[in-house]
Amino acid sequence: LEFRRVLFRSTAVAVSIAAAGTGVGIACPIALQEGTVVTNISYRTTNTAAGTPTAQYVALYDNAATPNLLVTSGNLGSAARAANTTFTIPMSRPYTVPTSNIYYVSISFTATTVPTLLGVSSGYTTNTGHAAGVLGTPALGWTHGTALAGVAPATIAAPTVITRAPWVAIQ
């Protein structure tokens, strides 16, 4: 499988983003090569720390029409999430990528204040252009769920396409 570079409008910029609210997942696509072993997923907070977190997770999903959960960190509970910090979260077990493809990373916080995450915005104000999957590219990001409470759902069902996505790194 060949991975093409996805070029966004010249207005694409790095931004601070937050999920739609407490207990809501925010997911983004990531290209992974066959044989990659996923043991950790990293993300970076920006100017807002998590306020009184009670539940949180990071998870990896496949590329099915309704993405299926592959591996998760499990509930990270009330672990502090300071502002302007990179967090590397261990998965519950190593996951070896079976096929080169697009996968999805989901992050969720249940907190009085959801932290902002380093991310990218497509530069669009509505879910059009690349954010909606033009030219065969995946959506830039999704929100999903409403009361996830630190438990990654078995699937990402009924996601809402958004024009921004968090920065994530796989180790």
Short mmCIF file of C-alpha atoms in Angstrom, two decimals:
data_model
loop_
_atom_site.label_atom_id
_atom_site.label_comp_id
_atom_site.label_asym_id
_atom_site.label_seq_id
_atom_site.Cartn_x
_atom_site.Cartn_y
_atom_site.Cartn_z
CA LEU A 1 0.00 0.00 0.00
CA GLU A 2 1.36 3.38 -0.94
CA PHE A 3 0.74 6.32 1.36
CA ARG A 4 0.33 9.65 -0.40
CA ARG A 5 1.09 12.98 1.17
CA VAL A 6 -2.09 14.79 1.98
CA LEU A 7 -1.86 18.47 1.20
CA PHE A 8 -4.22 20.77 3.03
CA ARG A 9 -5.23 24.29 2.10
CA SER A 10 -2.46 26.76 2.67
CA THR A 11 -4.46 28.07 5.62
CA ALA A 12 -3.87 24.88 7.66
CA VAL A 13 -2.29 25.87 10.96
CA ALA A 14 -1.17 24.37 14.24
CA VAL A 15 -3.79 25.08 16.88
CA SER A 16 -4.88 24.28 20.41
CA ILE A 17 -7.93 22.03 20.27
CA ALA A 18 -10.27 20.38 22.74
CA ALA A 19 -12.78 17.60 22.34
CA ALA A 20 -16.41 18.64 22.10
CA GLY A 21 -16.69 18.27 25.87
CA THR A 22 -16.04 16.12 28.87
CA GLY A 23 -16.37 12.40 28.17
CA VAL A 24 -16.24 12.90 24.38
CA GLY A 25 -13.60 11.17 22.26
CA ILE A 26 -11.57 12.99 19.62
CA ALA A 27 -10.08 10.75 16.95
CA CYS A 28 -7.67 11.25 14.06
CA PRO A 29 -6.27 9.07 11.28
CA ILE A 30 -2.66 7.89 11.30
CA ALA A 31 -0.81 5.86 8.67
CA LEU A 32 0.87 2.77 10.13
CA GLN A 33 3.14 0.30 8.36
CA GLU A 34 2.83 -3.49 8.60
CA GLY A 35 4.96 -4.82 11.45
CA THR A 36 4.90 -1.62 13.52
CA VAL A 37 4.57 -2.52 17.20
CA VAL A 38 2.40 -0.04 19.06
CA THR A 39 3.37 0.09 22.73
CA ASN A 40 2.77 3.79 23.48
CA ILE A 41 0.77 6.68 22.06
CA SER A 42 1.85 10.26 22.72
CA TYR A 43 -0.04 13.56 22.57
CA ARG A 44 0.77 17.10 23.73
CA THR A 45 -1.32 19.47 25.81
CA THR A 46 -1.15 23.18 25.08
CA ASN A 47 -2.28 26.15 27.18
CA THR A 48 -5.06 24.47 29.21
CA ALA A 49 -4.41 21.69 31.72
CA ALA A 50 -7.01 19.10 32.66
CA GLY A 51 -9.10 20.40 35.54
CA THR A 52 -9.98 17.69 38.06
CA PRO A 53 -9.78 14.71 35.68
CA THR A 54 -11.72 11.64 36.77
CA ALA A 55 -11.32 9.39 33.70
CA GLN A 56 -9.32 9.32 30.46
CA TYR A 57 -7.95 6.98 27.81
CA VAL A 58 -5.96 6.73 24.59
CA ALA A 59 -6.88 3.99 22.09
CA LEU A 60 -6.07 2.63 18.63
CA TYR A 61 -8.80 1.59 16.16
CA ASP A 62 -8.72 -0.19 12.79
CA ASN A 63 -9.90 1.27 9.49
CA ALA A 64 -13.24 -0.53 9.14
CA ALA A 65 -16.29 1.46 8.05
CA THR A 66 -17.16 1.48 11.76
CA PRO A 67 -13.66 1.36 13.32
CA ASN A 68 -13.06 -1.43 15.85
CA LEU A 69 -11.00 -1.08 19.03
CA LEU A 70 -7.60 -2.78 18.70
CA VAL A 71 -5.77 -1.73 21.87
CA THR A 72 -6.28 0.83 24.64
CA SER A 73 -4.47 2.32 27.59
CA GLY A 74 -7.42 1.49 29.80
CA ASN A 75 -8.84 4.10 32.16
CA LEU A 76 -6.08 6.46 33.29
CA GLY A 77 -8.35 7.79 36.03
CA SER A 78 -7.41 11.04 37.74
CA ALA A 79 -3.82 11.26 36.45
CA ALA A 80 -2.85 14.93 36.17
CA ARG A 81 -2.48 16.44 32.69
CA ALA A 82 -0.48 19.66 32.99
CA ALA A 83 -0.48 22.33 30.29
CA ASN A 84 2.28 22.49 27.64
CA THR A 85 3.44 18.92 28.23
CA THR A 86 3.93 15.86 26.04
CA PHE A 87 2.44 12.70 27.51
CA THR A 88 3.44 9.21 26.42
CA ILE A 89 0.77 6.71 27.42
CA PRO A 90 1.48 2.94 27.50
CA MET A 91 -1.04 0.62 25.90
CA SER A 92 -2.42 -2.29 27.93
CA ARG A 93 -0.40 -4.64 25.69
CA PRO A 94 1.77 -4.32 22.57
CA TYR A 95 -0.15 -4.38 19.29
CA THR A 96 1.56 -5.43 16.05
CA VAL A 97 0.09 -3.78 12.95
CA PRO A 98 -0.91 -6.60 10.54
CA THR A 99 -1.40 -4.51 7.37
CA SER A 100 -0.09 -1.12 6.20
CA ASN A 101 -3.08 1.18 6.24
CA ILE A 102 -4.81 4.11 7.91
CA TYR A 103 -5.73 3.51 11.56
CA TYR A 104 -7.38 5.86 14.08
CA VAL A 105 -6.19 7.14 17.46
CA SER A 106 -8.85 8.29 19.94
CA ILE A 107 -8.28 10.37 23.07
CA SER A 108 -10.89 11.18 25.71
CA PHE A 109 -10.94 13.08 28.99
CA THR A 110 -13.65 13.25 31.64
CA ALA A 111 -12.82 16.36 33.66
CA THR A 112 -14.25 19.63 34.92
CA THR A 113 -11.98 21.28 32.32
CA VAL A 114 -10.93 19.30 29.24
CA PRO A 115 -7.27 20.00 28.36
CA THR A 116 -6.41 21.59 25.05
CA LEU A 117 -4.26 19.49 22.73
CA LEU A 118 -1.70 20.43 20.12
CA GLY A 119 -3.28 19.81 16.75
CA VAL A 120 -3.93 21.03 13.27
CA SER A 121 -6.87 22.79 11.70
CA SER A 122 -7.71 22.35 8.04
CA GLY A 123 -8.39 26.06 7.71
CA TYR A 124 -12.00 25.35 6.69
CA THR A 125 -14.84 26.72 8.79
CA THR A 126 -17.20 23.89 7.81
CA ASN A 127 -16.79 20.17 7.20
CA THR A 128 -15.89 20.51 3.53
CA GLY A 129 -12.78 19.95 1.44
CA HIS A 130 -10.16 17.65 2.87
CA ALA A 131 -11.89 17.58 6.24
CA ALA A 132 -14.73 15.64 4.63
CA GLY A 133 -12.50 13.16 2.81
CA VAL A 134 -12.15 14.71 -0.65
CA LEU A 135 -9.88 12.82 -3.08
CA GLY A 136 -10.05 9.64 -1.03
CA THR A 137 -8.31 11.10 2.01
CA PRO A 138 -9.77 10.31 5.43
CA ALA A 139 -11.51 12.94 7.56
CA LEU A 140 -9.07 15.17 9.42
CA GLY A 141 -10.73 14.31 12.72
CA TRP A 142 -13.86 13.01 14.43
CA THR A 143 -15.60 13.42 17.72
CA HIS A 144 -17.52 10.46 19.11
CA GLY A 145 -19.37 9.33 22.21
CA THR A 146 -20.94 11.47 24.91
CA ALA A 147 -20.16 9.87 28.28
CA LEU A 148 -17.15 7.63 27.68
CA ALA A 149 -15.88 7.93 31.30
CA GLY A 150 -12.42 6.54 30.56
CA VAL A 151 -13.61 3.46 28.68
CA ALA A 152 -12.72 3.25 25.00
CA PRO A 153 -15.84 2.01 23.18
CA ALA A 154 -15.63 -1.21 21.17
CA THR A 155 -16.27 0.80 17.98
CA ILE A 156 -16.27 4.41 16.84
CA ALA A 157 -19.94 4.53 15.90
CA ALA A 158 -21.73 7.61 14.55
CA PRO A 159 -18.70 9.92 14.57
CA THR A 160 -19.01 13.61 13.75
CA VAL A 161 -16.46 14.90 11.22
CA ILE A 162 -14.51 17.93 12.46
CA THR A 163 -12.02 20.29 10.80
CA ARG A 164 -9.22 19.73 13.33
CA ALA A 165 -7.24 16.83 14.75
CA PRO A 166 -4.81 16.29 17.62
CA TRP A 167 -1.11 15.60 17.05
CA VAL A 168 -0.29 12.01 18.03
CA ALA A 169 2.82 9.88 17.82
CA ILE A 170 3.08 6.08 17.90
CA GLN A 171 5.97 4.33 19.62
#
